[in-house]
Amino acid sequence: DGNAISDSVSGLKEMDSILTEISKVSDMSQSQLNQLGKDAFDYASKYGKNVNDYLQGVTEMNRSGFYGQQGVDLANVSVLAQAAGDMTAEVANSYLLATNAAYDYAGSAEKLNAVLDGQNMITNRNSVNMTDMAEATSKAASMAAQTGVQVDELSALIGTAVARTKQSGDTIGTALKSLLVNLQDTSNKKIVSTFEELGISQTKLVNGSKQLKTPIELLKELSKAYNSLPEGSTQKADVLRNIGNKRQANVLAAILGGMGNGEYDKMLQDYSQGGGSVAK
């Protein structure tokens, strides 16, 4: 029918202009571009995605400095993320690029695919969806990597927080970013004295020199101490107020609870069993 034809014509026009854009930002020859156009149809339809979303991914990767086969491989991971996680091309692209930058993956499609697999397995087995996981990762990955939180640990933190608070990935990612900073803040009197009252040191000795404990080490110790305090005690409230501040208190409570009851460890385990889960 006429509508379908005019839709496909405008789709092809859009595809044409995206390919022109790719030719400007990458060093592909005309025959490589033609091949990319053909491959794009096969690849996008394999995962039931829009061919122009796929090509938009190639453009995004090119703009971020990943050209040729590497750009195509990264766009493939993006389409996988979109299909498995039911997320938009925009969310998928920024999630992969943020994770890549935070953990210094140098545009490795393989490493990003492994993260996607692990996080996907967490969302398959827990009350979390992939869009929330991706949005929270985009927000918090850079700070997590800087403070020594591994990507599987970050994924389990996000999963625990989202599952228990039911807040959006954006909100959880923003809260985690602040929490990671607070946990290692040795200049804030309230934070320092809260840890001290619980008998927890924010630093450890490594080869005779003082080092900050990672946020995960601190959260594990904090969780033990927090969960042993009596319900409704002022000390419990102090932990949430002083280390979580008003805005992150509920996320901190969710994480301390999830670390105490084994939920966090279960999600770490889920992550480790994710290999190949997205393609499946």
PDB file of C-alpha atoms in Angstrom:
ATOM      1  CA  ASP A   1       0.000   0.000   0.000  1.00  0.00           C
ATOM      2  CA  GLY A   2       1.019   3.623  -0.602  1.00  0.00           C
ATOM      3  CA  ASN A   3       1.882   4.362   3.022  1.00  0.00           C
ATOM      4  CA  ALA A   4       4.220   1.393   3.327  1.00  0.00           C
ATOM      5  CA  ILE A   5       5.982   2.422   0.102  1.00  0.00           C
ATOM      6  CA  SER A   6       6.458   6.037   1.155  1.00  0.00           C
ATOM      7  CA  ASP A   7       7.659   4.841   4.595  1.00  0.00           C
ATOM      8  CA  SER A   8      10.260   2.607   3.019  1.00  0.00           C
ATOM      9  CA  VAL A   9      11.350   5.364   0.619  1.00  0.00           C
ATOM     10  CA  SER A  10      11.852   7.825   3.488  1.00  0.00           C
ATOM     11  CA  GLY A  11      13.619   5.049   5.412  1.00  0.00           C
ATOM     12  CA  LEU A  12      16.012   4.545   2.513  1.00  0.00           C
ATOM     13  CA  LYS A  13      16.581   8.299   2.211  1.00  0.00           C
ATOM     14  CA  GLU A  14      17.440   8.435   5.914  1.00  0.00           C
ATOM     15  CA  MET A  15      19.732   5.436   5.498  1.00  0.00           C
ATOM     16  CA  ASP A  16      21.431   7.170   2.606  1.00  0.00           C
ATOM     17  CA  SER A  17      22.084  10.308   4.610  1.00  0.00           C
ATOM     18  CA  ILE A  18      23.444   8.273   7.569  1.00  0.00           C
ATOM     19  CA  LEU A  19      25.822   6.438   5.204  1.00  0.00           C
ATOM     20  CA  THR A  20      26.921   9.818   3.816  1.00  0.00           C
ATOM     21  CA  GLU A  21      27.577  10.967   7.387  1.00  0.00           C
ATOM     22  CA  ILE A  22      29.625   7.797   8.036  1.00  0.00           C
ATOM     23  CA  SER A  23      31.663   8.465   4.896  1.00  0.00           C
ATOM     24  CA  LYS A  24      32.526  11.922   6.269  1.00  0.00           C
ATOM     25  CA  VAL A  25      33.691  10.755   9.700  1.00  0.00           C
ATOM     26  CA  SER A  26      35.352   7.468   8.758  1.00  0.00           C
ATOM     27  CA  ASP A  27      37.852   6.466   6.095  1.00  0.00           C
ATOM     28  CA  MET A  28      35.647   3.808   4.470  1.00  0.00           C
ATOM     29  CA  SER A  29      35.860   3.367   0.706  1.00  0.00           C
ATOM     30  CA  GLN A  30      32.690   3.450  -1.416  1.00  0.00           C
ATOM     31  CA  SER A  31      32.670  -0.336  -1.720  1.00  0.00           C
ATOM     32  CA  GLN A  32      33.057  -0.722   2.059  1.00  0.00           C
ATOM     33  CA  LEU A  33      30.137   1.675   2.559  1.00  0.00           C
ATOM     34  CA  ASN A  34      28.008  -0.319   0.118  1.00  0.00           C
ATOM     35  CA  GLN A  35      28.920  -3.507   1.981  1.00  0.00           C
ATOM     36  CA  LEU A  36      28.049  -1.833   5.304  1.00  0.00           C
ATOM     37  CA  GLY A  37      24.632  -0.888   3.911  1.00  0.00           C
ATOM     38  CA  LYS A  38      24.000  -4.534   2.915  1.00  0.00           C
ATOM     39  CA  ASP A  39      25.327  -5.969   6.205  1.00  0.00           C
ATOM     40  CA  ALA A  40      23.253  -3.491   8.186  1.00  0.00           C
ATOM     41  CA  PHE A  41      20.024  -5.013   6.853  1.00  0.00           C
ATOM     42  CA  ASP A  42      21.118  -8.551   7.737  1.00  0.00           C
ATOM     43  CA  TYR A  43      22.332  -7.607  11.173  1.00  0.00           C
ATOM     44  CA  ALA A  44      19.447  -5.373  12.194  1.00  0.00           C
ATOM     45  CA  SER A  45      16.786  -7.814  10.982  1.00  0.00           C
ATOM     46  CA  LYS A  46      18.522 -10.700  12.778  1.00  0.00           C
ATOM     47  CA  TYR A  47      17.727  -8.931  16.055  1.00  0.00           C
ATOM     48  CA  GLY A  48      14.462  -7.367  14.932  1.00  0.00           C
ATOM     49  CA  LYS A  49      15.890  -3.836  15.102  1.00  0.00           C
ATOM     50  CA  ASN A  50      15.648  -0.840  12.782  1.00  0.00           C
ATOM     51  CA  VAL A  51      18.445  -0.674  10.200  1.00  0.00           C
ATOM     52  CA  ASN A  52      18.859   3.083  10.731  1.00  0.00           C
ATOM     53  CA  ASP A  53      19.270   2.626  14.500  1.00  0.00           C
ATOM     54  CA  TYR A  54      22.061   0.199  13.665  1.00  0.00           C
ATOM     55  CA  LEU A  55      23.777   2.633  11.286  1.00  0.00           C
ATOM     56  CA  GLN A  56      23.295   5.455  13.783  1.00  0.00           C
ATOM     57  CA  GLY A  57      25.330   3.271  16.151  1.00  0.00           C
ATOM     58  CA  VAL A  58      28.148   3.055  13.605  1.00  0.00           C
ATOM     59  CA  THR A  59      28.076   6.883  13.289  1.00  0.00           C
ATOM     60  CA  GLU A  60      28.161   7.324  17.086  1.00  0.00           C
ATOM     61  CA  MET A  61      31.150   4.967  17.372  1.00  0.00           C
ATOM     62  CA  ASN A  62      32.947   6.759  14.507  1.00  0.00           C
ATOM     63  CA  ARG A  63      32.372  10.108  16.198  1.00  0.00           C
ATOM     64  CA  SER A  64      33.920   8.668  19.336  1.00  0.00           C
ATOM     65  CA  GLY A  65      37.046   7.672  17.399  1.00  0.00           C
ATOM     66  CA  PHE A  66      36.277   4.020  16.582  1.00  0.00           C
ATOM     67  CA  TYR A  67      36.448   3.464  12.818  1.00  0.00           C
ATOM     68  CA  GLY A  68      36.255   0.663  10.274  1.00  0.00           C
ATOM     69  CA  GLN A  69      35.666  -2.837  11.627  1.00  0.00           C
ATOM     70  CA  GLN A  70      36.003  -1.667  15.232  1.00  0.00           C
ATOM     71  CA  GLY A  71      33.178   0.852  14.780  1.00  0.00           C
ATOM     72  CA  VAL A  72      31.026  -1.828  13.158  1.00  0.00           C
ATOM     73  CA  ASP A  73      31.761  -4.344  15.949  1.00  0.00           C
ATOM     74  CA  LEU A  74      30.781  -1.793  18.585  1.00  0.00           C
ATOM     75  CA  ALA A  75      27.569  -0.961  16.711  1.00  0.00           C
ATOM     76  CA  ASN A  76      26.837  -4.713  16.720  1.00  0.00           C
ATOM     77  CA  VAL A  77      27.095  -4.757  20.528  1.00  0.00           C
ATOM     78  CA  SER A  78      24.791  -1.725  20.639  1.00  0.00           C
ATOM     79  CA  VAL A  79      22.115  -3.493  18.574  1.00  0.00           C
ATOM     80  CA  LEU A  80      22.452  -6.539  20.837  1.00  0.00           C
ATOM     81  CA  ALA A  81      21.915  -4.292  23.862  1.00  0.00           C
ATOM     82  CA  GLN A  82      18.889  -2.663  22.239  1.00  0.00           C
ATOM     83  CA  ALA A  83      17.343  -6.025  21.378  1.00  0.00           C
ATOM     84  CA  ALA A  84      18.050  -7.805  24.661  1.00  0.00           C
ATOM     85  CA  GLY A  85      17.406  -4.856  26.921  1.00  0.00           C
ATOM     86  CA  ASP A  86      14.523  -3.344  25.006  1.00  0.00           C
ATOM     87  CA  MET A  87      16.315   0.017  25.177  1.00  0.00           C
ATOM     88  CA  THR A  88      16.604   2.887  22.714  1.00  0.00           C
ATOM     89  CA  ALA A  89      19.620   3.251  20.427  1.00  0.00           C
ATOM     90  CA  GLU A  90      20.536   6.437  22.279  1.00  0.00           C
ATOM     91  CA  VAL A  91      20.600   4.769  25.722  1.00  0.00           C
ATOM     92  CA  ALA A  92      22.529   1.767  24.354  1.00  0.00           C
ATOM     93  CA  ASN A  93      25.190   3.883  22.630  1.00  0.00           C
ATOM     94  CA  SER A  94      25.855   6.189  25.566  1.00  0.00           C
ATOM     95  CA  TYR A  95      25.911   3.210  27.979  1.00  0.00           C
ATOM     96  CA  LEU A  96      28.564   1.388  25.933  1.00  0.00           C
ATOM     97  CA  LEU A  97      30.670   4.501  25.383  1.00  0.00           C
ATOM     98  CA  ALA A  98      30.516   5.490  29.080  1.00  0.00           C
ATOM     99  CA  THR A  99      31.490   1.977  30.216  1.00  0.00           C
ATOM    100  CA  ASN A 100      34.280   1.850  27.653  1.00  0.00           C
ATOM    101  CA  ALA A 101      35.715   5.193  28.801  1.00  0.00           C
ATOM    102  CA  ALA A 102      35.371   4.462  32.531  1.00  0.00           C
ATOM    103  CA  TYR A 103      37.099   1.083  32.465  1.00  0.00           C
ATOM    104  CA  ASP A 104      39.661   1.857  29.730  1.00  0.00           C
ATOM    105  CA  TYR A 105      38.442  -0.881  27.378  1.00  0.00           C
ATOM    106  CA  ALA A 106      39.958   0.888  24.348  1.00  0.00           C
ATOM    107  CA  GLY A 107      36.859   0.172  22.263  1.00  0.00           C
ATOM    108  CA  SER A 108      36.971  -3.607  22.780  1.00  0.00           C
ATOM    109  CA  ALA A 109      33.626  -4.989  21.585  1.00  0.00           C
ATOM    110  CA  GLU A 110      34.504  -8.254  23.354  1.00  0.00           C
ATOM    111  CA  LYS A 111      34.924  -6.630  26.784  1.00  0.00           C
ATOM    112  CA  LEU A 112      31.765  -4.557  26.390  1.00  0.00           C
ATOM    113  CA  ASN A 113      29.859  -7.637  25.272  1.00  0.00           C
ATOM    114  CA  ALA A 114      31.028  -9.393  28.453  1.00  0.00           C
ATOM    115  CA  VAL A 115      29.670  -6.516  30.591  1.00  0.00           C
ATOM    116  CA  LEU A 116      26.389  -6.641  28.697  1.00  0.00           C
ATOM    117  CA  ASP A 117      26.182 -10.426  29.237  1.00  0.00           C
ATOM    118  CA  GLY A 118      26.845 -10.139  32.972  1.00  0.00           C
ATOM    119  CA  GLN A 119      24.393  -7.302  33.530  1.00  0.00           C
ATOM    120  CA  ASN A 120      21.794  -9.013  31.361  1.00  0.00           C
ATOM    121  CA  MET A 121      22.018 -12.125  33.569  1.00  0.00           C
ATOM    122  CA  ILE A 122      21.414  -9.962  36.667  1.00  0.00           C
ATOM    123  CA  THR A 123      18.303  -8.502  35.020  1.00  0.00           C
ATOM    124  CA  ASN A 124      17.104 -11.974  33.932  1.00  0.00           C
ATOM    125  CA  ARG A 125      17.213 -13.324  37.480  1.00  0.00           C
ATOM    126  CA  ASN A 126      16.252 -10.279  39.540  1.00  0.00           C
ATOM    127  CA  SER A 127      13.664  -7.537  39.632  1.00  0.00           C
ATOM    128  CA  VAL A 128      15.700  -5.066  37.513  1.00  0.00           C
ATOM    129  CA  ASN A 129      15.442  -4.131  33.832  1.00  0.00           C
ATOM    130  CA  MET A 130      18.273  -3.518  31.396  1.00  0.00           C
ATOM    131  CA  THR A 131      17.408   0.136  30.682  1.00  0.00           C
ATOM    132  CA  ASP A 132      17.754   0.995  34.396  1.00  0.00           C
ATOM    133  CA  MET A 133      20.993  -0.992  34.534  1.00  0.00           C
ATOM    134  CA  ALA A 134      22.349   0.851  31.466  1.00  0.00           C
ATOM    135  CA  GLU A 135      21.312   4.326  32.634  1.00  0.00           C
ATOM    136  CA  ALA A 136      22.773   3.795  36.109  1.00  0.00           C
ATOM    137  CA  THR A 137      25.998   2.435  34.594  1.00  0.00           C
ATOM    138  CA  SER A 138      26.281   5.477  32.292  1.00  0.00           C
ATOM    139  CA  LYS A 139      25.984   7.781  35.315  1.00  0.00           C
ATOM    140  CA  ALA A 140      28.179   5.940  37.838  1.00  0.00           C
ATOM    141  CA  ALA A 141      30.814   3.971  35.873  1.00  0.00           C
ATOM    142  CA  SER A 142      33.420   6.723  35.754  1.00  0.00           C
ATOM    143  CA  MET A 143      33.355   7.373  39.525  1.00  0.00           C
ATOM    144  CA  ALA A 144      33.184   3.628  40.244  1.00  0.00           C
ATOM    145  CA  ALA A 145      36.309   2.925  38.201  1.00  0.00           C
ATOM    146  CA  GLN A 146      38.164   5.857  39.799  1.00  0.00           C
ATOM    147  CA  THR A 147      37.382   4.623  43.316  1.00  0.00           C
ATOM    148  CA  GLY A 148      38.435   1.032  42.589  1.00  0.00           C
ATOM    149  CA  VAL A 149      34.998  -0.548  42.123  1.00  0.00           C
ATOM    150  CA  GLN A 150      35.151  -3.329  39.501  1.00  0.00           C
ATOM    151  CA  VAL A 151      32.458  -3.470  36.818  1.00  0.00           C
ATOM    152  CA  ASP A 152      30.830  -6.639  38.241  1.00  0.00           C
ATOM    153  CA  GLU A 153      30.706  -5.017  41.697  1.00  0.00           C
ATOM    154  CA  LEU A 154      29.147  -1.875  40.248  1.00  0.00           C
ATOM    155  CA  SER A 155      26.563  -4.018  38.422  1.00  0.00           C
ATOM    156  CA  ALA A 156      25.617  -5.849  41.648  1.00  0.00           C
ATOM    157  CA  LEU A 157      25.366  -2.511  43.518  1.00  0.00           C
ATOM    158  CA  ILE A 158      23.038  -1.120  40.844  1.00  0.00           C
ATOM    159  CA  GLY A 159      20.981  -4.317  40.773  1.00  0.00           C
ATOM    160  CA  THR A 160      20.606  -4.357  44.559  1.00  0.00           C
ATOM    161  CA  ALA A 161      19.657  -0.683  44.744  1.00  0.00           C
ATOM    162  CA  VAL A 162      17.151  -0.791  41.864  1.00  0.00           C
ATOM    163  CA  ALA A 163      15.525  -4.053  43.018  1.00  0.00           C
ATOM    164  CA  ARG A 164      15.042  -2.801  46.564  1.00  0.00           C
ATOM    165  CA  THR A 165      14.073   0.866  45.984  1.00  0.00           C
ATOM    166  CA  LYS A 166      12.303   0.538  42.608  1.00  0.00           C
ATOM    167  CA  GLN A 167      13.809   3.894  41.593  1.00  0.00           C
ATOM    168  CA  SER A 168      14.948   4.668  38.053  1.00  0.00           C
ATOM    169  CA  GLY A 169      18.420   3.848  36.790  1.00  0.00           C
ATOM    170  CA  ASP A 170      19.158   7.558  36.406  1.00  0.00           C
ATOM    171  CA  THR A 171      18.315   8.250  40.039  1.00  0.00           C
ATOM    172  CA  ILE A 172      20.269   5.223  41.320  1.00  0.00           C
ATOM    173  CA  GLY A 173      23.319   6.065  39.172  1.00  0.00           C
ATOM    174  CA  THR A 174      23.387   9.637  40.460  1.00  0.00           C
ATOM    175  CA  ALA A 175      23.003   8.452  44.078  1.00  0.00           C
ATOM    176  CA  LEU A 176      25.781   5.871  43.709  1.00  0.00           C
ATOM    177  CA  LYS A 177      28.120   8.490  42.294  1.00  0.00           C
ATOM    178  CA  SER A 178      27.753  10.577  45.468  1.00  0.00           C
ATOM    179  CA  LEU A 179      27.880   7.581  47.800  1.00  0.00           C
ATOM    180  CA  LEU A 180      31.161   6.358  46.322  1.00  0.00           C
ATOM    181  CA  VAL A 181      32.688   9.774  47.012  1.00  0.00           C
ATOM    182  CA  ASN A 182      31.247   9.971  50.561  1.00  0.00           C
ATOM    183  CA  LEU A 183      32.551   6.537  51.552  1.00  0.00           C
ATOM    184  CA  GLN A 184      36.133   7.626  50.905  1.00  0.00           C
ATOM    185  CA  ASP A 185      35.790  11.182  52.216  1.00  0.00           C
ATOM    186  CA  THR A 186      38.278  11.510  55.081  1.00  0.00           C
ATOM    187  CA  SER A 187      37.877  15.290  55.430  1.00  0.00           C
ATOM    188  CA  ASN A 188      34.173  15.269  56.359  1.00  0.00           C
ATOM    189  CA  LYS A 189      33.946  15.198  60.182  1.00  0.00           C
ATOM    190  CA  LYS A 190      30.448  13.680  60.240  1.00  0.00           C
ATOM    191  CA  ILE A 191      31.434  10.824  57.934  1.00  0.00           C
ATOM    192  CA  VAL A 192      34.735  10.143  59.724  1.00  0.00           C
ATOM    193  CA  SER A 193      33.170  10.104  63.204  1.00  0.00           C
ATOM    194  CA  THR A 194      30.314   7.845  62.033  1.00  0.00           C
ATOM    195  CA  PHE A 195      32.839   5.265  60.838  1.00  0.00           C
ATOM    196  CA  GLU A 196      34.919   5.687  64.004  1.00  0.00           C
ATOM    197  CA  GLU A 197      31.925   5.106  66.296  1.00  0.00           C
ATOM    198  CA  LEU A 198      31.352   1.794  64.521  1.00  0.00           C
ATOM    199  CA  GLY A 199      35.033   0.885  64.879  1.00  0.00           C
ATOM    200  CA  ILE A 200      35.643   1.032  61.112  1.00  0.00           C
ATOM    201  CA  SER A 201      38.768   2.598  59.624  1.00  0.00           C
ATOM    202  CA  GLN A 202      38.482   4.185  56.162  1.00  0.00           C
ATOM    203  CA  THR A 203      42.132   3.355  55.475  1.00  0.00           C
ATOM    204  CA  LYS A 204      44.293   0.228  55.523  1.00  0.00           C
ATOM    205  CA  LEU A 205      48.036  -0.411  55.546  1.00  0.00           C
ATOM    206  CA  VAL A 206      49.434  -1.746  52.281  1.00  0.00           C
ATOM    207  CA  ASN A 207      53.175  -2.503  52.339  1.00  0.00           C
ATOM    208  CA  GLY A 208      53.633  -0.091  55.211  1.00  0.00           C
ATOM    209  CA  SER A 209      51.788   2.819  53.577  1.00  0.00           C
ATOM    210  CA  LYS A 210      48.279   4.065  54.293  1.00  0.00           C
ATOM    211  CA  GLN A 211      45.708   3.576  51.548  1.00  0.00           C
ATOM    212  CA  LEU A 212      41.984   4.239  51.296  1.00  0.00           C
ATOM    213  CA  LYS A 213      39.819   1.158  51.460  1.00  0.00           C
ATOM    214  CA  THR A 214      37.699   0.677  48.336  1.00  0.00           C
ATOM    215  CA  PRO A 215      34.009   1.610  48.609  1.00  0.00           C
ATOM    216  CA  ILE A 216      33.116  -2.102  48.404  1.00  0.00           C
ATOM    217  CA  GLU A 217      35.408  -2.979  51.340  1.00  0.00           C
ATOM    218  CA  LEU A 218      33.865  -0.141  53.351  1.00  0.00           C
ATOM    219  CA  LEU A 219      30.285  -1.070  52.428  1.00  0.00           C
ATOM    220  CA  LYS A 220      30.865  -4.687  53.516  1.00  0.00           C
ATOM    221  CA  GLU A 221      32.190  -3.593  56.924  1.00  0.00           C
ATOM    222  CA  LEU A 222      29.484  -0.967  57.226  1.00  0.00           C
ATOM    223  CA  SER A 223      26.781  -3.497  56.356  1.00  0.00           C
ATOM    224  CA  LYS A 224      27.957  -5.872  59.099  1.00  0.00           C
ATOM    225  CA  ALA A 225      27.991  -3.108  61.709  1.00  0.00           C
ATOM    226  CA  TYR A 226      24.744  -1.490  60.531  1.00  0.00           C
ATOM    227  CA  ASN A 227      22.750  -4.726  60.441  1.00  0.00           C
ATOM    228  CA  SER A 228      23.834  -5.640  63.986  1.00  0.00           C
ATOM    229  CA  LEU A 229      22.483  -2.361  65.423  1.00  0.00           C
ATOM    230  CA  PRO A 230      19.029  -2.453  67.048  1.00  0.00           C
ATOM    231  CA  GLU A 231      16.088  -1.443  64.836  1.00  0.00           C
ATOM    232  CA  GLY A 232      15.203   2.228  65.191  1.00  0.00           C
ATOM    233  CA  SER A 233      18.452   3.106  66.998  1.00  0.00           C
ATOM    234  CA  THR A 234      19.807   6.638  66.578  1.00  0.00           C
ATOM    235  CA  GLN A 235      23.130   5.145  65.483  1.00  0.00           C
ATOM    236  CA  LYS A 236      21.421   3.439  62.541  1.00  0.00           C
ATOM    237  CA  ALA A 237      19.806   6.723  61.559  1.00  0.00           C
ATOM    238  CA  ASP A 238      23.184   8.485  61.877  1.00  0.00           C
ATOM    239  CA  VAL A 239      24.808   6.050  59.422  1.00  0.00           C
ATOM    240  CA  LEU A 240      22.179   6.794  56.785  1.00  0.00           C
ATOM    241  CA  ARG A 241      22.074  10.531  57.431  1.00  0.00           C
ATOM    242  CA  ASN A 242      25.822  11.169  57.712  1.00  0.00           C
ATOM    243  CA  ILE A 243      27.177   8.810  55.051  1.00  0.00           C
ATOM    244  CA  GLY A 244      24.150   8.772  52.756  1.00  0.00           C
ATOM    245  CA  ASN A 245      23.047  12.379  53.285  1.00  0.00           C
ATOM    246  CA  LYS A 246      19.352  13.041  52.924  1.00  0.00           C
ATOM    247  CA  ARG A 247      19.294  12.348  49.205  1.00  0.00           C
ATOM    248  CA  GLN A 248      21.113   9.004  49.105  1.00  0.00           C
ATOM    249  CA  ALA A 249      19.976   7.596  52.471  1.00  0.00           C
ATOM    250  CA  ASN A 250      17.424   5.176  50.996  1.00  0.00           C
ATOM    251  CA  VAL A 251      19.898   3.874  48.391  1.00  0.00           C
ATOM    252  CA  LEU A 252      22.517   3.337  51.103  1.00  0.00           C
ATOM    253  CA  ALA A 253      19.934   1.522  53.266  1.00  0.00           C
ATOM    254  CA  ALA A 254      19.012  -0.705  50.299  1.00  0.00           C
ATOM    255  CA  ILE A 255      22.657  -1.623  49.633  1.00  0.00           C
ATOM    256  CA  LEU A 256      23.470  -2.295  53.309  1.00  0.00           C
ATOM    257  CA  GLY A 257      20.376  -4.500  53.537  1.00  0.00           C
ATOM    258  CA  GLY A 258      21.181  -6.333  50.302  1.00  0.00           C
ATOM    259  CA  MET A 259      24.781  -6.945  51.383  1.00  0.00           C
ATOM    260  CA  GLY A 260      23.534  -8.229  54.740  1.00  0.00           C
ATOM    261  CA  ASN A 261      21.031 -10.735  53.361  1.00  0.00           C
ATOM    262  CA  GLY A 262      23.192 -12.127  50.524  1.00  0.00           C
ATOM    263  CA  GLU A 263      21.320 -10.397  47.682  1.00  0.00           C
ATOM    264  CA  TYR A 264      24.411  -8.453  46.569  1.00  0.00           C
ATOM    265  CA  ASP A 265      26.589 -11.615  46.531  1.00  0.00           C
ATOM    266  CA  LYS A 266      23.926 -13.485  44.585  1.00  0.00           C
ATOM    267  CA  MET A 267      23.944 -10.752  41.917  1.00  0.00           C
ATOM    268  CA  LEU A 268      27.751 -10.919  41.697  1.00  0.00           C
ATOM    269  CA  GLN A 269      27.334 -14.642  41.095  1.00  0.00           C
ATOM    270  CA  ASP A 270      24.627 -14.029  38.472  1.00  0.00           C
ATOM    271  CA  TYR A 271      26.967 -11.608  36.684  1.00  0.00           C
ATOM    272  CA  SER A 272      29.745 -14.208  36.570  1.00  0.00           C
ATOM    273  CA  GLN A 273      27.396 -16.725  34.918  1.00  0.00           C
ATOM    274  CA  GLY A 274      26.259 -14.350  32.167  1.00  0.00           C
ATOM    275  CA  GLY A 275      28.586 -15.460  29.342  1.00  0.00           C
ATOM    276  CA  GLY A 276      26.640 -15.627  26.061  1.00  0.00           C
ATOM    277  CA  SER A 277      23.316 -14.761  27.723  1.00  0.00           C
ATOM    278  CA  VAL A 278      22.533 -11.788  25.471  1.00  0.00           C
ATOM    279  CA  ALA A 279      22.947 -13.624  22.170  1.00  0.00           C
ATOM    280  CA  LYS A 280      20.710 -16.390  23.570  1.00  0.00           C
TER     281      LYS A 280
END
